[in-house]
Short mmCIF file of C-alpha atoms and ligand atoms in Angstrom, two decimals:
data_model
loop_
_atom_site.label_atom_id
_atom_site.label_comp_id
_atom_site.label_asym_id
_atom_site.label_seq_id
_atom_site.Cartn_x
_atom_site.Cartn_y
_atom_site.Cartn_z
CA MET A 12 46.30 -44.67 17.68
CA ASN A 13 48.19 -47.86 16.87
CA PHE A 14 50.45 -48.25 13.90
CA SER A 15 49.00 -50.48 11.19
CA GLU A 16 50.16 -54.10 10.94
CA GLU A 17 51.10 -53.32 7.33
CA PHE A 18 53.39 -50.46 8.44
CA LEU A 19 55.03 -52.48 11.22
CA GLN A 20 55.50 -55.43 8.87
CA ALA A 21 57.12 -53.19 6.23
CA LEU A 22 59.34 -51.57 8.87
CA SER A 23 60.39 -54.79 10.60
CA SER A 24 61.40 -56.41 7.30
CA ALA A 25 63.06 -53.31 5.81
CA ARG A 26 66.76 -53.53 4.95
CA HIS A 27 67.01 -49.76 4.32
CA VAL A 28 64.87 -47.09 6.01
CA ALA A 29 65.09 -43.45 4.86
CA VAL A 30 63.73 -40.50 6.80
CA LEU A 31 63.09 -36.90 5.70
CA THR A 32 62.61 -34.37 8.48
CA GLY A 33 61.43 -30.78 8.42
CA ALA A 34 60.98 -27.99 10.93
CA GLY A 35 58.15 -29.87 12.64
CA ILE A 36 60.52 -32.32 14.30
CA SER A 37 62.16 -29.42 16.14
CA ALA A 38 58.82 -27.83 17.14
CA GLU A 39 58.69 -29.79 20.41
CA SER A 40 62.12 -28.41 21.26
CA GLY A 41 60.59 -24.95 21.09
CA VAL A 42 61.94 -23.99 17.66
CA ALA A 43 59.41 -22.19 15.44
CA THR A 44 58.51 -23.85 12.16
CA PHE A 45 58.16 -21.79 8.97
CA ARG A 46 54.55 -22.18 7.83
CA ASP A 47 52.56 -22.94 10.97
CA GLN A 48 50.36 -20.20 12.48
CA ASP A 49 53.23 -18.97 14.68
CA GLY A 50 55.82 -19.84 12.02
CA LEU A 51 58.81 -17.74 10.99
CA TRP A 52 57.31 -16.84 7.63
CA GLN A 53 54.32 -15.32 9.39
CA LYS A 54 56.65 -12.84 11.08
CA PHE A 55 59.56 -12.39 8.68
CA ASN A 56 59.79 -12.05 4.92
CA PRO A 57 61.76 -15.00 3.52
CA ALA A 58 62.77 -13.05 0.41
CA GLU A 59 64.33 -10.38 2.61
CA LEU A 60 66.08 -12.71 5.04
CA ALA A 61 66.68 -16.08 3.39
CA SER A 62 67.93 -14.99 -0.03
CA MET A 63 71.13 -13.72 -1.62
CA GLU A 64 69.29 -10.57 -2.73
CA GLY A 65 68.19 -9.93 0.83
CA PHE A 66 71.70 -10.49 2.16
CA MET A 67 73.37 -8.29 -0.46
CA SER A 68 70.89 -5.46 0.11
CA ASN A 69 71.18 -5.59 3.90
CA PRO A 70 73.89 -7.98 5.16
CA ALA A 71 73.72 -6.61 8.71
CA LEU A 72 69.96 -7.32 8.97
CA VAL A 73 70.27 -10.85 7.58
CA TRP A 74 73.31 -11.58 9.74
CA GLU A 75 71.41 -10.29 12.80
CA TRP A 76 68.43 -12.51 11.92
CA TYR A 77 70.68 -15.58 11.78
CA GLN A 78 72.29 -14.50 15.10
CA HIS A 79 68.77 -14.40 16.51
CA ARG A 80 68.02 -17.90 15.22
CA ARG A 81 71.39 -19.23 16.46
CA GLY A 82 70.60 -17.78 19.87
CA ILE A 83 67.28 -19.67 19.92
CA ILE A 84 68.88 -22.92 18.75
CA GLY A 85 71.66 -22.56 21.34
CA GLY A 86 69.04 -22.37 24.07
CA VAL A 87 67.05 -25.49 23.19
CA GLU A 88 67.60 -29.25 23.46
CA PRO A 89 66.86 -32.11 21.10
CA ASN A 90 63.45 -33.65 21.87
CA GLU A 91 62.21 -37.25 22.11
CA GLY A 92 61.60 -37.31 18.37
CA HIS A 93 65.22 -36.47 17.55
CA LYS A 94 66.40 -39.02 20.12
CA ALA A 95 64.14 -41.76 18.75
CA LEU A 96 65.55 -41.22 15.24
CA ALA A 97 69.08 -41.44 16.65
CA ALA A 98 68.15 -44.75 18.29
CA MET A 99 66.46 -45.94 15.10
CA GLU A 100 69.81 -45.99 13.30
CA GLN A 101 70.70 -49.22 15.13
CA GLN A 102 67.46 -50.95 14.12
CA PHE A 103 68.16 -51.41 10.41
CA GLU A 104 70.93 -52.61 8.14
CA LYS A 105 70.88 -49.19 6.47
CA PHE A 106 69.35 -45.99 7.81
CA THR A 107 69.50 -42.66 5.97
CA LEU A 108 68.51 -39.46 7.76
CA ILE A 109 67.77 -36.57 5.41
CA THR A 110 66.92 -33.21 6.92
CA GLN A 111 65.78 -29.81 5.68
CA ASN A 112 66.62 -28.37 9.10
CA VAL A 113 69.72 -26.29 9.77
CA ASP A 114 69.57 -26.50 13.57
CA ARG A 115 71.78 -29.63 13.98
CA LEU A 116 69.50 -30.94 16.71
CA HIS A 117 69.64 -34.39 15.05
CA GLN A 118 73.40 -34.51 15.57
CA ARG A 119 73.07 -33.21 19.13
CA ALA A 120 70.54 -36.01 19.77
CA GLY A 121 73.12 -38.58 18.67
CA SER A 122 72.37 -39.16 14.98
CA SER A 123 75.70 -40.17 13.47
CA ALA A 124 74.98 -38.65 10.08
CA ALA A 125 72.42 -36.38 8.49
CA LEU A 126 72.14 -35.30 4.88
CA GLU A 127 71.63 -31.54 5.41
CA LEU A 128 69.82 -30.49 2.23
CA HIS A 129 69.55 -26.84 3.30
CA GLY A 130 72.94 -26.45 4.98
CA ASN A 131 73.41 -25.58 8.63
CA LEU A 132 73.34 -22.59 10.99
CA VAL A 133 76.64 -23.38 12.72
CA GLU A 134 79.06 -22.80 9.86
CA ASN A 135 79.66 -19.60 7.90
CA TYR A 136 81.93 -18.83 4.97
CA CYS A 137 83.47 -15.85 3.22
CA MET A 138 81.73 -15.20 -0.11
CA ASP A 139 85.05 -14.16 -1.69
CA CYS A 140 87.77 -16.47 -0.39
CA ARG A 141 85.47 -19.21 1.07
CA ALA A 142 87.27 -19.10 4.44
CA VAL A 143 85.09 -21.01 6.94
CA TYR A 144 84.04 -19.42 10.24
CA HIS A 145 82.44 -21.46 13.00
CA PHE A 146 79.93 -19.24 14.75
CA ALA A 147 80.53 -20.69 18.20
CA ASP A 148 84.17 -19.57 18.37
CA GLU A 149 83.80 -16.24 16.54
CA LYS A 150 85.27 -13.11 18.01
CA ALA A 151 82.77 -10.42 18.93
CA GLU A 152 83.57 -8.23 15.92
CA LEU A 153 82.56 -10.94 13.44
CA ARG A 154 79.32 -11.58 15.29
CA GLU A 155 78.37 -7.96 14.74
CA ASN A 156 79.89 -7.36 11.33
CA PRO A 157 80.21 -10.36 9.00
CA ARG A 158 83.54 -9.47 7.35
CA CYS A 159 86.32 -11.98 6.55
CA ARG A 160 89.49 -11.45 8.56
CA ASP A 161 91.65 -12.49 5.60
CA CYS A 162 90.11 -10.63 2.65
CA SER A 163 87.33 -8.48 4.18
CA GLY A 164 84.79 -10.26 2.01
CA LEU A 165 81.24 -10.70 3.30
CA VAL A 166 80.79 -13.74 5.55
CA ARG A 167 77.46 -15.55 5.15
CA PRO A 168 75.72 -18.40 7.00
CA ALA A 169 76.19 -21.84 5.41
CA VAL A 170 72.42 -22.08 4.91
CA VAL A 171 70.95 -22.70 1.46
CA TRP A 172 68.83 -19.68 0.56
CA PHE A 173 65.76 -19.51 -1.63
CA GLY A 174 66.76 -19.69 -5.28
CA GLU A 175 70.11 -21.30 -4.50
CA MET A 176 71.25 -24.75 -5.56
CA LEU A 177 71.23 -27.42 -2.89
CA PRO A 178 74.58 -29.15 -2.21
CA VAL A 179 74.73 -31.46 -5.24
CA GLU A 180 76.33 -34.48 -3.57
CA THR A 181 73.97 -34.26 -0.59
CA LEU A 182 70.87 -34.06 -2.76
CA ARG A 183 72.09 -36.93 -4.93
CA ALA A 184 72.68 -39.11 -1.87
CA ALA A 185 69.18 -38.28 -0.63
CA GLN A 186 67.62 -39.18 -3.98
CA ILE A 187 69.52 -42.46 -4.11
CA ALA A 188 68.35 -43.29 -0.58
CA ALA A 189 64.75 -42.53 -1.55
CA GLN A 190 65.08 -44.87 -4.55
CA ASP A 191 66.75 -47.66 -2.56
CA CYS A 192 64.80 -47.72 0.70
CA GLN A 193 61.92 -50.07 1.55
CA VAL A 194 60.34 -47.64 4.03
CA PHE A 195 60.36 -43.82 3.81
CA LEU A 196 59.22 -41.65 6.72
CA SER A 197 58.28 -38.01 5.97
CA ILE A 198 58.33 -36.33 9.37
CA GLY A 199 57.43 -32.75 10.33
CA THR A 200 57.50 -31.25 6.87
CA SER A 201 54.80 -29.46 4.91
CA ALA A 202 56.38 -31.04 1.80
CA GLU A 203 56.01 -27.73 -0.05
CA VAL A 204 59.63 -26.95 -0.92
CA MET A 205 61.26 -28.82 -3.79
CA PRO A 206 63.46 -30.73 -4.35
CA ALA A 207 63.25 -32.07 -0.75
CA ALA A 208 59.48 -32.42 -1.06
CA GLY A 209 59.91 -34.70 -4.06
CA LEU A 210 61.78 -37.36 -2.07
CA PRO A 211 58.74 -39.12 -0.55
CA MET A 212 57.29 -39.56 -4.04
CA ILE A 213 60.59 -40.88 -5.42
CA ALA A 214 60.43 -43.47 -2.65
CA ARG A 215 56.80 -44.26 -3.49
CA GLU A 216 57.61 -44.64 -7.19
CA ASN A 217 60.34 -47.10 -6.17
CA PHE A 218 57.90 -49.28 -4.24
CA ALA A 219 58.83 -48.11 -0.75
CA TYR A 220 56.19 -48.00 1.98
CA VAL A 221 55.78 -44.25 2.60
CA VAL A 222 54.54 -42.83 5.91
CA GLU A 223 53.81 -39.25 6.94
CA ILE A 224 54.20 -38.29 10.62
CA ASN A 225 52.61 -34.87 11.09
CA PRO A 226 49.73 -33.58 13.27
CA GLN A 227 48.40 -31.71 10.21
CA PRO A 228 47.58 -32.82 6.67
CA THR A 229 50.02 -31.83 3.94
CA VAL A 230 50.08 -31.79 0.15
CA ILE A 231 51.35 -35.39 0.12
CA SER A 232 48.96 -36.85 2.73
CA GLY A 233 46.76 -38.35 0.05
CA ARG A 234 49.70 -40.01 -1.69
CA VAL A 235 51.38 -41.91 1.15
CA HIS A 236 50.55 -45.39 2.45
CA SER A 237 50.07 -44.43 6.07
CA VAL A 238 49.45 -41.18 7.94
CA ILE A 239 50.28 -40.76 11.64
CA ARG A 240 48.49 -37.63 12.88
CA GLU A 241 50.64 -37.13 15.95
CA PRO A 242 53.55 -34.93 17.02
CA ALA A 243 56.89 -36.57 16.17
CA GLY A 244 58.00 -36.43 19.80
CA ILE A 245 55.11 -38.74 20.71
CA ALA A 246 54.87 -40.92 17.60
CA LEU A 247 58.56 -41.80 17.16
CA PRO A 248 59.33 -43.15 20.64
CA ARG A 249 56.08 -45.13 20.43
CA LEU A 250 57.06 -46.43 17.00
CA LEU A 251 60.36 -47.70 18.41
CA ARG A 252 58.48 -49.51 21.21
CA GLU A 253 55.82 -51.01 18.91
CA LEU A 254 58.46 -52.13 16.40
CA ASP A 255 60.33 -53.93 19.19
CA GLN A 256 57.12 -55.64 20.36
CA PHE A 257 56.18 -56.53 16.79
CA ARG A 258 59.57 -58.15 16.16
CA LYS A 259 59.40 -60.10 19.44
CA SER A 260 55.92 -61.34 18.58
CA ARG A 261 57.27 -62.77 15.32
CA VAL A 262 60.20 -64.61 16.86
N1 APR B 6 55.65 -33.09 14.93
C1 APR B 6 55.58 -33.32 13.58
N2 APR B 6 55.24 -32.36 12.69
C2 APR B 6 54.95 -31.13 13.17
C3 APR B 6 55.02 -30.81 14.54
C4 APR B 6 55.38 -31.86 15.43
N3 APR B 6 55.45 -31.65 16.76
N4 APR B 6 54.68 -29.49 14.69
C5 APR B 6 54.44 -29.01 13.45
N5 APR B 6 54.58 -30.00 12.54
C6 APR B 6 54.44 -29.92 11.09
C7 APR B 6 53.47 -28.87 10.58
O1 APR B 6 52.16 -29.40 10.55
C8 APR B 6 54.02 -28.62 9.17
O2 APR B 6 53.42 -29.50 8.23
O3 APR B 6 55.69 -29.55 10.58
C9 APR B 6 55.50 -28.96 9.29
C10 APR B 6 56.41 -27.75 9.19
O4 APR B 6 56.28 -27.24 7.88
P1 APR B 6 57.15 -25.95 7.47
O5 APR B 6 57.01 -24.92 8.52
O6 APR B 6 56.77 -25.65 6.05
O7 APR B 6 58.67 -26.46 7.53
P2 APR B 6 59.42 -27.34 6.46
O8 APR B 6 58.52 -28.32 5.81
O9 APR B 6 60.64 -27.87 7.14
O10 APR B 6 59.88 -26.24 5.38
C11 APR B 6 60.73 -26.68 4.34
O11 APR B 6 61.06 -24.39 3.66
O12 APR B 6 61.37 -22.21 4.32
C12 APR B 6 62.01 -23.32 3.82
O13 APR B 6 64.27 -23.83 4.08
C13 APR B 6 63.07 -23.79 4.78
O14 APR B 6 63.74 -26.04 5.27
C14 APR B 6 62.62 -25.18 5.17
C15 APR B 6 61.72 -25.59 4.02
#
């Protein structure tokens, strides 16, 4: 499947390219998505594990679940899709990477910046005194029992839970990027969770060329300019190559 001339033209002439990624871009690294057949929400109850109510009713269970996820993330590597996005930064005057993922695989792949709409799995903070704890260098006792060393308050992962506000500055920056960009790529997301899912349409309403890269259809497939039905780890490296060829053919 080749990319359309219209897409390559829009991309090669874009001053600002914005990208929104979801769990799908980490699938080829071996990290489960949320809503696919083998996704996390098929096995675990999000209300119980990814919510303040769940944490307050059973902090040890929620903490253990995040330990489990950190263990998985620690054992995987960024894939060719992450790496292609890191390389894509150099291709445009302005490149904004927005992610719903908390695994930090974009940063490990070399992306210099990522707007983390849903927080991250690496950092943790005390709910009382806000002391920050970095999981990687935690002593054993904290790993088992999430209590603050200074005030004994509950320590929670720095992940945005269902029903919680997204980091205001981060969301604002993402919305501004969606308004300003000429091309918006929605990659590996079911586009079901607002406000992240609204970003592709903000881009569309601001005359950007919007593309979905996802092996499956989503709720926004019918409202984007171009759909690439391929895994991100295949489509993105190929997009980099075809963009380079397209630019050379126009010189
Ligand atoms: N390449 C691209 N897309 C893929 C790949 C792949 N290799 N594999 C799966 N996908 C697609 C699936 O088809 C699906 O549309 O990735 C999407 C993953 O969707 P979700 O599991 O819903 O994940 P996401 O969109 O990131 O969820 C958004 O919901 O539960 C919350 O906070 C959580 O950030 C998450 C948010």
